[in-house]
Amino acid sequence: MRFTNGTLLTVLKDAIPYIGAGAIVRQLEIKRQQLADIEEEIRLQQAQQEELSGWAGRLADKTTRYQNMAGQLSLPFTIRELELTLEDFLAELARLDLTELEQLKQEYEYWQGRQKELEKQVRQTGVKKALVGEELTRRSGELDLQSTRVGEAEQSWGMPFGEEYAANLTRLLEDKKYKDWYPVLEAMLRHRKRL
């Protein structure tokens, strides 16, 4: 919420820009680099403190000794400040919400698996399509063969069209000696009924 001209306004969620997984990863890299820089600075300060403490005992001049002591006395405070800064960075790293990044990874893996499934289905559909095409070609050939047989039967028997033709086909179907021709005769009868 925010105030504008003394009026309390609610900030809409959409008004705040979205921070994606890439930005979160980049922030983590920056924080890790800063953490490494601070640790390096702490090591340098500690090395300098050890070096200065060694020199403090060797110097005979009291002024130099006092100046070194002043520098050495300020080092613990500097080290403590750096340690506090390091703790702040570590706490901030711990507070970063990585659940969104994990969700994005899971969603990516899901869609990769889905893509593989769909590619497999496409391949299977292609195989089925080829089989259906072969079946269609085979049945078309059978239909052409039946049509040819019907045409040959019509020519050889010389049957007239119309009611008399249908009656003759029915009579032939009932006759047992033409039982091998039943499919052809039935097809002819169906064909004539359509006319």
mmCIF file with all atom_site columns, C-alpha atoms in Angstrom:
data_model
loop_
_atom_site.group_PDB
_atom_site.id
_atom_site.type_symbol
_atom_site.label_atom_id
_atom_site.label_alt_id
_atom_site.label_comp_id
_atom_site.label_asym_id
_atom_site.label_entity_id
_atom_site.label_seq_id
_atom_site.pdbx_PDB_ins_code
_atom_site.Cartn_x
_atom_site.Cartn_y
_atom_site.Cartn_z
_atom_site.occupancy
_atom_site.B_iso_or_equiv
_atom_site.pdbx_formal_charge
_atom_site.auth_seq_id
_atom_site.auth_comp_id
_atom_site.auth_asym_id
_atom_site.auth_atom_id
_atom_site.pdbx_PDB_model_num
ATOM 1   C CA . MET A 1 1   ? 0.000   0.000   0.000   1.00 0.00 ? 1   MET A CA 1
ATOM 2   C CA . ARG A 1 2   ? 1.084   3.563   -0.572  1.00 0.00 ? 2   ARG A CA 1
ATOM 3   C CA . PHE A 1 3   ? -0.128  7.104   0.070   1.00 0.00 ? 3   PHE A CA 1
ATOM 4   C CA . THR A 1 4   ? -0.925  9.565   -2.715  1.00 0.00 ? 4   THR A CA 1
ATOM 5   C CA . ASN A 1 5   ? -2.137  13.049  -1.705  1.00 0.00 ? 5   ASN A CA 1
ATOM 6   C CA . GLY A 1 6   ? -3.080  11.726  1.725   1.00 0.00 ? 6   GLY A CA 1
ATOM 7   C CA . THR A 1 7   ? -5.075  8.808   0.267   1.00 0.00 ? 7   THR A CA 1
ATOM 8   C CA . LEU A 1 8   ? -4.124  5.236   1.041   1.00 0.00 ? 8   LEU A CA 1
ATOM 9   C CA . LEU A 1 9   ? -3.915  3.211   -2.185  1.00 0.00 ? 9   LEU A CA 1
ATOM 10  C CA . THR A 1 10  ? -3.421  -0.502  -2.651  1.00 0.00 ? 10  THR A CA 1
ATOM 11  C CA . VAL A 1 11  ? -0.662  -1.467  -5.051  1.00 0.00 ? 11  VAL A CA 1
ATOM 12  C CA . LEU A 1 12  ? -1.952  -4.087  -7.444  1.00 0.00 ? 12  LEU A CA 1
ATOM 13  C CA . LYS A 1 13  ? 0.080   -7.238  -7.811  1.00 0.00 ? 13  LYS A CA 1
ATOM 14  C CA . ASP A 1 14  ? 0.266   -6.696  -11.579 1.00 0.00 ? 14  ASP A CA 1
ATOM 15  C CA . ALA A 1 15  ? 1.798   -3.240  -11.042 1.00 0.00 ? 15  ALA A CA 1
ATOM 16  C CA . ILE A 1 16  ? 4.965   -4.803  -9.613  1.00 0.00 ? 16  ILE A CA 1
ATOM 17  C CA . PRO A 1 17  ? 7.239   -6.203  -12.331 1.00 0.00 ? 17  PRO A CA 1
ATOM 18  C CA . TYR A 1 18  ? 7.720   -9.969  -12.383 1.00 0.00 ? 18  TYR A CA 1
ATOM 19  C CA . ILE A 1 19  ? 11.151  -11.282 -11.429 1.00 0.00 ? 19  ILE A CA 1
ATOM 20  C CA . GLY A 1 20  ? 11.806  -14.483 -13.335 1.00 0.00 ? 20  GLY A CA 1
ATOM 21  C CA . ALA A 1 21  ? 14.010  -17.440 -12.542 1.00 0.00 ? 21  ALA A CA 1
ATOM 22  C CA . GLY A 1 22  ? 16.866  -15.948 -14.570 1.00 0.00 ? 22  GLY A CA 1
ATOM 23  C CA . ALA A 1 23  ? 16.855  -12.808 -12.435 1.00 0.00 ? 23  ALA A CA 1
ATOM 24  C CA . ILE A 1 24  ? 16.836  -14.877 -9.241  1.00 0.00 ? 24  ILE A CA 1
ATOM 25  C CA . VAL A 1 25  ? 19.772  -16.940 -10.480 1.00 0.00 ? 25  VAL A CA 1
ATOM 26  C CA . ARG A 1 26  ? 21.629  -13.733 -11.428 1.00 0.00 ? 26  ARG A CA 1
ATOM 27  C CA . GLN A 1 27  ? 20.953  -12.253 -7.958  1.00 0.00 ? 27  GLN A CA 1
ATOM 28  C CA . LEU A 1 28  ? 22.318  -15.423 -6.381  1.00 0.00 ? 28  LEU A CA 1
ATOM 29  C CA . GLU A 1 29  ? 25.479  -15.155 -8.481  1.00 0.00 ? 29  GLU A CA 1
ATOM 30  C CA . ILE A 1 30  ? 25.933  -11.494 -7.495  1.00 0.00 ? 30  ILE A CA 1
ATOM 31  C CA . LYS A 1 31  ? 25.416  -12.287 -3.784  1.00 0.00 ? 31  LYS A CA 1
ATOM 32  C CA . ARG A 1 32  ? 27.873  -15.177 -3.967  1.00 0.00 ? 32  ARG A CA 1
ATOM 33  C CA . GLN A 1 33  ? 30.453  -12.927 -5.637  1.00 0.00 ? 33  GLN A CA 1
ATOM 34  C CA . GLN A 1 34  ? 29.948  -10.271 -2.956  1.00 0.00 ? 34  GLN A CA 1
ATOM 35  C CA . LEU A 1 35  ? 30.262  -12.960 -0.293  1.00 0.00 ? 35  LEU A CA 1
ATOM 36  C CA . ALA A 1 36  ? 33.535  -14.167 -1.832  1.00 0.00 ? 36  ALA A CA 1
ATOM 37  C CA . ASP A 1 37  ? 34.836  -10.564 -1.975  1.00 0.00 ? 37  ASP A CA 1
ATOM 38  C CA . ILE A 1 38  ? 34.007  -9.997  1.700   1.00 0.00 ? 38  ILE A CA 1
ATOM 39  C CA . GLU A 1 39  ? 35.657  -13.267 2.724   1.00 0.00 ? 39  GLU A CA 1
ATOM 40  C CA . GLU A 1 40  ? 38.754  -12.274 0.744   1.00 0.00 ? 40  GLU A CA 1
ATOM 41  C CA . GLU A 1 41  ? 38.779  -8.875  2.428   1.00 0.00 ? 41  GLU A CA 1
ATOM 42  C CA . ILE A 1 42  ? 38.482  -10.555 5.858   1.00 0.00 ? 42  ILE A CA 1
ATOM 43  C CA . ARG A 1 43  ? 41.446  -12.795 5.026   1.00 0.00 ? 43  ARG A CA 1
ATOM 44  C CA . LEU A 1 44  ? 43.503  -9.799  3.899   1.00 0.00 ? 44  LEU A CA 1
ATOM 45  C CA . GLN A 1 45  ? 42.621  -7.884  7.073   1.00 0.00 ? 45  GLN A CA 1
ATOM 46  C CA . GLN A 1 46  ? 43.545  -10.847 9.264   1.00 0.00 ? 46  GLN A CA 1
ATOM 47  C CA . ALA A 1 47  ? 46.837  -11.311 7.404   1.00 0.00 ? 47  ALA A CA 1
ATOM 48  C CA . GLN A 1 48  ? 47.566  -7.617  7.815   1.00 0.00 ? 48  GLN A CA 1
ATOM 49  C CA . GLN A 1 49  ? 46.688  -7.831  11.516  1.00 0.00 ? 49  GLN A CA 1
ATOM 50  C CA . GLU A 1 50  ? 49.113  -10.738 12.004  1.00 0.00 ? 50  GLU A CA 1
ATOM 51  C CA . GLU A 1 51  ? 51.825  -8.888  10.117  1.00 0.00 ? 51  GLU A CA 1
ATOM 52  C CA . LEU A 1 52  ? 51.276  -5.725  12.135  1.00 0.00 ? 52  LEU A CA 1
ATOM 53  C CA . SER A 1 53  ? 51.239  -7.561  15.441  1.00 0.00 ? 53  SER A CA 1
ATOM 54  C CA . GLY A 1 54  ? 54.620  -9.087  14.560  1.00 0.00 ? 54  GLY A CA 1
ATOM 55  C CA . TRP A 1 55  ? 56.084  -5.685  13.761  1.00 0.00 ? 55  TRP A CA 1
ATOM 56  C CA . ALA A 1 56  ? 54.698  -4.053  16.895  1.00 0.00 ? 56  ALA A CA 1
ATOM 57  C CA . GLY A 1 57  ? 57.023  -6.021  19.141  1.00 0.00 ? 57  GLY A CA 1
ATOM 58  C CA . ARG A 1 58  ? 60.075  -5.323  16.964  1.00 0.00 ? 58  ARG A CA 1
ATOM 59  C CA . LEU A 1 59  ? 59.805  -1.598  16.621  1.00 0.00 ? 59  LEU A CA 1
ATOM 60  C CA . ALA A 1 60  ? 61.772  0.272   19.229  1.00 0.00 ? 60  ALA A CA 1
ATOM 61  C CA . ASP A 1 61  ? 60.354  3.682   18.489  1.00 0.00 ? 61  ASP A CA 1
ATOM 62  C CA . LYS A 1 62  ? 57.413  4.352   20.820  1.00 0.00 ? 62  LYS A CA 1
ATOM 63  C CA . THR A 1 63  ? 55.622  6.613   18.328  1.00 0.00 ? 63  THR A CA 1
ATOM 64  C CA . THR A 1 64  ? 55.625  3.934   15.674  1.00 0.00 ? 64  THR A CA 1
ATOM 65  C CA . ARG A 1 65  ? 54.625  1.391   18.279  1.00 0.00 ? 65  ARG A CA 1
ATOM 66  C CA . TYR A 1 66  ? 51.670  3.545   19.362  1.00 0.00 ? 66  TYR A CA 1
ATOM 67  C CA . GLN A 1 67  ? 50.606  4.134   15.764  1.00 0.00 ? 67  GLN A CA 1
ATOM 68  C CA . ASN A 1 68  ? 50.776  0.413   15.061  1.00 0.00 ? 68  ASN A CA 1
ATOM 69  C CA . MET A 1 69  ? 48.809  -0.264  18.213  1.00 0.00 ? 69  MET A CA 1
ATOM 70  C CA . ALA A 1 70  ? 46.128  2.198   17.098  1.00 0.00 ? 70  ALA A CA 1
ATOM 71  C CA . GLY A 1 71  ? 45.929  0.433   13.732  1.00 0.00 ? 71  GLY A CA 1
ATOM 72  C CA . GLN A 1 72  ? 45.809  -2.944  15.431  1.00 0.00 ? 72  GLN A CA 1
ATOM 73  C CA . LEU A 1 73  ? 43.106  -1.777  17.794  1.00 0.00 ? 73  LEU A CA 1
ATOM 74  C CA . SER A 1 74  ? 40.953  -0.632  14.878  1.00 0.00 ? 74  SER A CA 1
ATOM 75  C CA . LEU A 1 75  ? 41.382  -3.957  13.054  1.00 0.00 ? 75  LEU A CA 1
ATOM 76  C CA . PRO A 1 76  ? 39.086  -5.985  15.340  1.00 0.00 ? 76  PRO A CA 1
ATOM 77  C CA . PHE A 1 77  ? 36.324  -3.437  14.747  1.00 0.00 ? 77  PHE A CA 1
ATOM 78  C CA . THR A 1 78  ? 36.872  -3.604  10.979  1.00 0.00 ? 78  THR A CA 1
ATOM 79  C CA . ILE A 1 79  ? 36.888  -7.403  11.105  1.00 0.00 ? 79  ILE A CA 1
ATOM 80  C CA . ARG A 1 80  ? 33.722  -7.409  13.201  1.00 0.00 ? 80  ARG A CA 1
ATOM 81  C CA . GLU A 1 81  ? 31.993  -5.055  10.739  1.00 0.00 ? 81  GLU A CA 1
ATOM 82  C CA . LEU A 1 82  ? 32.984  -7.314  7.856   1.00 0.00 ? 82  LEU A CA 1
ATOM 83  C CA . GLU A 1 83  ? 31.738  -10.371 9.743   1.00 0.00 ? 83  GLU A CA 1
ATOM 84  C CA . LEU A 1 84  ? 28.386  -8.636  10.349  1.00 0.00 ? 84  LEU A CA 1
ATOM 85  C CA . THR A 1 85  ? 28.169  -7.739  6.663   1.00 0.00 ? 85  THR A CA 1
ATOM 86  C CA . LEU A 1 86  ? 28.942  -11.360 5.809   1.00 0.00 ? 86  LEU A CA 1
ATOM 87  C CA . GLU A 1 87  ? 26.199  -12.546 8.174   1.00 0.00 ? 87  GLU A CA 1
ATOM 88  C CA . ASP A 1 88  ? 23.742  -10.123 6.540   1.00 0.00 ? 88  ASP A CA 1
ATOM 89  C CA . PHE A 1 89  ? 24.589  -11.488 3.088   1.00 0.00 ? 89  PHE A CA 1
ATOM 90  C CA . LEU A 1 90  ? 24.229  -15.067 4.317   1.00 0.00 ? 90  LEU A CA 1
ATOM 91  C CA . ALA A 1 91  ? 20.851  -14.250 5.881   1.00 0.00 ? 91  ALA A CA 1
ATOM 92  C CA . GLU A 1 92  ? 19.712  -12.589 2.649   1.00 0.00 ? 92  GLU A CA 1
ATOM 93  C CA . LEU A 1 93  ? 20.786  -15.653 0.668   1.00 0.00 ? 93  LEU A CA 1
ATOM 94  C CA . ALA A 1 94  ? 18.817  -17.853 3.060   1.00 0.00 ? 94  ALA A CA 1
ATOM 95  C CA . ARG A 1 95  ? 15.721  -15.643 2.642   1.00 0.00 ? 95  ARG A CA 1
ATOM 96  C CA . LEU A 1 96  ? 15.712  -15.846 -1.165  1.00 0.00 ? 96  LEU A CA 1
ATOM 97  C CA . ASP A 1 97  ? 12.724  -17.860 -2.321  1.00 0.00 ? 97  ASP A CA 1
ATOM 98  C CA . LEU A 1 98  ? 13.930  -20.652 -4.570  1.00 0.00 ? 98  LEU A CA 1
ATOM 99  C CA . THR A 1 99  ? 10.573  -22.465 -4.748  1.00 0.00 ? 99  THR A CA 1
ATOM 100 C CA . GLU A 1 100 ? 9.649   -20.635 -7.947  1.00 0.00 ? 100 GLU A CA 1
ATOM 101 C CA . LEU A 1 101 ? 12.893  -21.774 -9.527  1.00 0.00 ? 101 LEU A CA 1
ATOM 102 C CA . GLU A 1 102 ? 12.150  -25.374 -8.510  1.00 0.00 ? 102 GLU A CA 1
ATOM 103 C CA . GLN A 1 103 ? 8.610   -25.093 -9.896  1.00 0.00 ? 103 GLN A CA 1
ATOM 104 C CA . LEU A 1 104 ? 9.980   -23.791 -13.193 1.00 0.00 ? 104 LEU A CA 1
ATOM 105 C CA . LYS A 1 105 ? 12.417  -26.714 -13.355 1.00 0.00 ? 105 LYS A CA 1
ATOM 106 C CA . GLN A 1 106 ? 9.606   -29.210 -12.693 1.00 0.00 ? 106 GLN A CA 1
ATOM 107 C CA . GLU A 1 107 ? 7.383   -27.579 -15.300 1.00 0.00 ? 107 GLU A CA 1
ATOM 108 C CA . TYR A 1 108 ? 10.239  -27.652 -17.825 1.00 0.00 ? 108 TYR A CA 1
ATOM 109 C CA . GLU A 1 109 ? 10.803  -31.369 -17.160 1.00 0.00 ? 109 GLU A CA 1
ATOM 110 C CA . TYR A 1 110 ? 7.041   -32.028 -17.471 1.00 0.00 ? 110 TYR A CA 1
ATOM 111 C CA . TRP A 1 111 ? 6.827   -30.299 -20.856 1.00 0.00 ? 111 TRP A CA 1
ATOM 112 C CA . GLN A 1 112 ? 9.941   -32.108 -22.087 1.00 0.00 ? 112 GLN A CA 1
ATOM 113 C CA . GLY A 1 113 ? 8.290   -35.430 -21.212 1.00 0.00 ? 113 GLY A CA 1
ATOM 114 C CA . ARG A 1 114 ? 5.045   -34.296 -22.846 1.00 0.00 ? 114 ARG A CA 1
ATOM 115 C CA . GLN A 1 115 ? 6.949   -33.397 -26.028 1.00 0.00 ? 115 GLN A CA 1
ATOM 116 C CA . LYS A 1 116 ? 8.493   -36.880 -26.147 1.00 0.00 ? 116 LYS A CA 1
ATOM 117 C CA . GLU A 1 117 ? 5.055   -38.476 -25.646 1.00 0.00 ? 117 GLU A CA 1
ATOM 118 C CA . LEU A 1 118 ? 3.556   -36.412 -28.466 1.00 0.00 ? 118 LEU A CA 1
ATOM 119 C CA . GLU A 1 119 ? 6.437   -37.266 -30.798 1.00 0.00 ? 119 GLU A CA 1
ATOM 120 C CA . LYS A 1 120 ? 5.861   -40.951 -30.012 1.00 0.00 ? 120 LYS A CA 1
ATOM 121 C CA . GLN A 1 121 ? 2.123   -40.561 -30.708 1.00 0.00 ? 121 GLN A CA 1
ATOM 122 C CA . VAL A 1 122 ? 2.884   -38.854 -34.030 1.00 0.00 ? 122 VAL A CA 1
ATOM 123 C CA . ARG A 1 123 ? 5.119   -41.760 -35.045 1.00 0.00 ? 123 ARG A CA 1
ATOM 124 C CA . GLN A 1 124 ? 2.442   -44.287 -33.999 1.00 0.00 ? 124 GLN A CA 1
ATOM 125 C CA . THR A 1 125 ? -0.238  -42.322 -35.866 1.00 0.00 ? 125 THR A CA 1
ATOM 126 C CA . GLY A 1 126 ? 1.908   -42.419 -39.012 1.00 0.00 ? 126 GLY A CA 1
ATOM 127 C CA . VAL A 1 127 ? 2.170   -46.204 -38.725 1.00 0.00 ? 127 VAL A CA 1
ATOM 128 C CA . LYS A 1 128 ? -1.603  -46.509 -38.158 1.00 0.00 ? 128 LYS A CA 1
ATOM 129 C CA . LYS A 1 129 ? -2.271  -44.216 -41.102 1.00 0.00 ? 129 LYS A CA 1
ATOM 130 C CA . ALA A 1 130 ? -0.139  -46.436 -43.333 1.00 0.00 ? 130 ALA A CA 1
ATOM 131 C CA . LEU A 1 131 ? -2.024  -49.539 -42.129 1.00 0.00 ? 131 LEU A CA 1
ATOM 132 C CA . VAL A 1 132 ? -5.407  -47.864 -42.710 1.00 0.00 ? 132 VAL A CA 1
ATOM 133 C CA . GLY A 1 133 ? -4.258  -46.820 -46.190 1.00 0.00 ? 133 GLY A CA 1
ATOM 134 C CA . GLU A 1 134 ? -3.323  -50.420 -46.978 1.00 0.00 ? 134 GLU A CA 1
ATOM 135 C CA . GLU A 1 135 ? -6.692  -51.651 -45.652 1.00 0.00 ? 135 GLU A CA 1
ATOM 136 C CA . LEU A 1 136 ? -8.519  -49.022 -47.732 1.00 0.00 ? 136 LEU A CA 1
ATOM 137 C CA . THR A 1 137 ? -6.604  -50.072 -50.850 1.00 0.00 ? 137 THR A CA 1
ATOM 138 C CA . ARG A 1 138 ? -7.404  -53.746 -50.175 1.00 0.00 ? 138 ARG A CA 1
ATOM 139 C CA . ARG A 1 139 ? -11.127 -53.085 -49.641 1.00 0.00 ? 139 ARG A CA 1
ATOM 140 C CA . SER A 1 140 ? -11.260 -50.856 -52.698 1.00 0.00 ? 140 SER A CA 1
ATOM 141 C CA . GLY A 1 141 ? -9.798  -53.730 -54.694 1.00 0.00 ? 141 GLY A CA 1
ATOM 142 C CA . GLU A 1 142 ? -12.411 -56.102 -53.251 1.00 0.00 ? 142 GLU A CA 1
ATOM 143 C CA . LEU A 1 143 ? -15.187 -53.639 -54.155 1.00 0.00 ? 143 LEU A CA 1
ATOM 144 C CA . ASP A 1 144 ? -13.881 -53.342 -57.706 1.00 0.00 ? 144 ASP A CA 1
ATOM 145 C CA . LEU A 1 145 ? -13.753 -57.140 -57.939 1.00 0.00 ? 145 LEU A CA 1
ATOM 146 C CA . GLN A 1 146 ? -17.354 -57.431 -56.664 1.00 0.00 ? 146 GLN A CA 1
ATOM 147 C CA . SER A 1 147 ? -18.498 -54.752 -59.125 1.00 0.00 ? 147 SER A CA 1
ATOM 148 C CA . THR A 1 148 ? -16.801 -56.645 -61.935 1.00 0.00 ? 148 THR A CA 1
ATOM 149 C CA . ARG A 1 149 ? -18.500 -59.889 -60.862 1.00 0.00 ? 149 ARG A CA 1
ATOM 150 C CA . VAL A 1 150 ? -21.876 -58.134 -60.697 1.00 0.00 ? 150 VAL A CA 1
ATOM 151 C CA . GLY A 1 151 ? -21.348 -56.711 -64.176 1.00 0.00 ? 151 GLY A CA 1
ATOM 152 C CA . GLU A 1 152 ? -20.325 -60.106 -65.529 1.00 0.00 ? 152 GLU A CA 1
ATOM 153 C CA . ALA A 1 153 ? -23.343 -61.756 -63.909 1.00 0.00 ? 153 ALA A CA 1
ATOM 154 C CA . GLU A 1 154 ? -25.695 -59.145 -65.371 1.00 0.00 ? 154 GLU A CA 1
ATOM 155 C CA . GLN A 1 155 ? -24.248 -59.672 -68.823 1.00 0.00 ? 155 GLN A CA 1
ATOM 156 C CA . SER A 1 156 ? -24.222 -63.472 -68.671 1.00 0.00 ? 156 SER A CA 1
ATOM 157 C CA . TRP A 1 157 ? -27.723 -63.861 -67.235 1.00 0.00 ? 157 TRP A CA 1
ATOM 158 C CA . GLY A 1 158 ? -29.167 -61.013 -69.277 1.00 0.00 ? 158 GLY A CA 1
ATOM 159 C CA . MET A 1 159 ? -31.616 -60.128 -66.540 1.00 0.00 ? 159 MET A CA 1
ATOM 160 C CA . PRO A 1 160 ? -34.010 -57.249 -67.124 1.00 0.00 ? 160 PRO A CA 1
ATOM 161 C CA . PHE A 1 161 ? -34.090 -54.280 -64.761 1.00 0.00 ? 161 PHE A CA 1
ATOM 162 C CA . GLY A 1 162 ? -36.934 -53.373 -62.399 1.00 0.00 ? 162 GLY A CA 1
ATOM 163 C CA . GLU A 1 163 ? -39.313 -55.557 -60.378 1.00 0.00 ? 163 GLU A CA 1
ATOM 164 C CA . GLU A 1 164 ? -38.796 -58.611 -62.498 1.00 0.00 ? 164 GLU A CA 1
ATOM 165 C CA . TYR A 1 165 ? -35.024 -58.296 -62.070 1.00 0.00 ? 165 TYR A CA 1
ATOM 166 C CA . ALA A 1 166 ? -35.329 -58.144 -58.278 1.00 0.00 ? 166 ALA A CA 1
ATOM 167 C CA . ALA A 1 167 ? -37.671 -61.137 -58.285 1.00 0.00 ? 167 ALA A CA 1
ATOM 168 C CA . ASN A 1 168 ? -35.219 -63.124 -60.406 1.00 0.00 ? 168 ASN A CA 1
ATOM 169 C CA . LEU A 1 169 ? -32.349 -62.253 -58.032 1.00 0.00 ? 169 LEU A CA 1
ATOM 170 C CA . THR A 1 170 ? -34.443 -63.296 -55.029 1.00 0.00 ? 170 THR A CA 1
ATOM 171 C CA . ARG A 1 171 ? -35.307 -66.588 -56.752 1.00 0.00 ? 171 ARG A CA 1
ATOM 172 C CA . LEU A 1 172 ? -31.618 -67.219 -57.498 1.00 0.00 ? 172 LEU A CA 1
ATOM 173 C CA . LEU A 1 173 ? -30.723 -66.519 -53.854 1.00 0.00 ? 173 LEU A CA 1
ATOM 174 C CA . GLU A 1 174 ? -33.264 -69.099 -52.717 1.00 0.00 ? 174 GLU A CA 1
ATOM 175 C CA . ASP A 1 175 ? -31.921 -71.674 -55.157 1.00 0.00 ? 175 ASP A CA 1
ATOM 176 C CA . LYS A 1 176 ? -29.308 -73.856 -53.430 1.00 0.00 ? 176 LYS A CA 1
ATOM 177 C CA . LYS A 1 177 ? -27.229 -74.532 -56.532 1.00 0.00 ? 177 LYS A CA 1
ATOM 178 C CA . TYR A 1 178 ? -26.092 -70.848 -56.651 1.00 0.00 ? 178 TYR A CA 1
ATOM 179 C CA . LYS A 1 179 ? -24.901 -70.778 -53.032 1.00 0.00 ? 179 LYS A CA 1
ATOM 180 C CA . ASP A 1 180 ? -21.322 -69.864 -54.125 1.00 0.00 ? 180 ASP A CA 1
ATOM 181 C CA . TRP A 1 181 ? -22.759 -66.769 -55.805 1.00 0.00 ? 181 TRP A CA 1
ATOM 182 C CA . TYR A 1 182 ? -24.705 -65.547 -52.730 1.00 0.00 ? 182 TYR A CA 1
ATOM 183 C CA . PRO A 1 183 ? -22.401 -62.569 -51.989 1.00 0.00 ? 183 PRO A CA 1
ATOM 184 C CA . VAL A 1 184 ? -22.532 -61.454 -55.616 1.00 0.00 ? 184 VAL A CA 1
ATOM 185 C CA . LEU A 1 185 ? -26.288 -61.903 -55.892 1.00 0.00 ? 185 LEU A CA 1
ATOM 186 C CA . GLU A 1 186 ? -26.885 -60.015 -52.638 1.00 0.00 ? 186 GLU A CA 1
ATOM 187 C CA . ALA A 1 187 ? -24.650 -57.200 -53.857 1.00 0.00 ? 187 ALA A CA 1
ATOM 188 C CA . MET A 1 188 ? -26.578 -57.061 -57.140 1.00 0.00 ? 188 MET A CA 1
ATOM 189 C CA . LEU A 1 189 ? -29.888 -56.977 -55.283 1.00 0.00 ? 189 LEU A CA 1
ATOM 190 C CA . ARG A 1 190 ? -28.683 -54.144 -53.009 1.00 0.00 ? 190 ARG A CA 1
ATOM 191 C CA . HIS A 1 191 ? -27.334 -52.289 -56.036 1.00 0.00 ? 191 HIS A CA 1
ATOM 192 C CA . ARG A 1 192 ? -30.654 -52.541 -57.895 1.00 0.00 ? 192 ARG A CA 1
ATOM 193 C CA . LYS A 1 193 ? -32.644 -51.432 -54.833 1.00 0.00 ? 193 LYS A CA 1
ATOM 194 C CA . ARG A 1 194 ? -30.562 -48.273 -54.767 1.00 0.00 ? 194 ARG A CA 1
ATOM 195 C CA . LEU A 1 195 ? -31.456 -47.551 -58.396 1.00 0.00 ? 195 LEU A CA 1
#
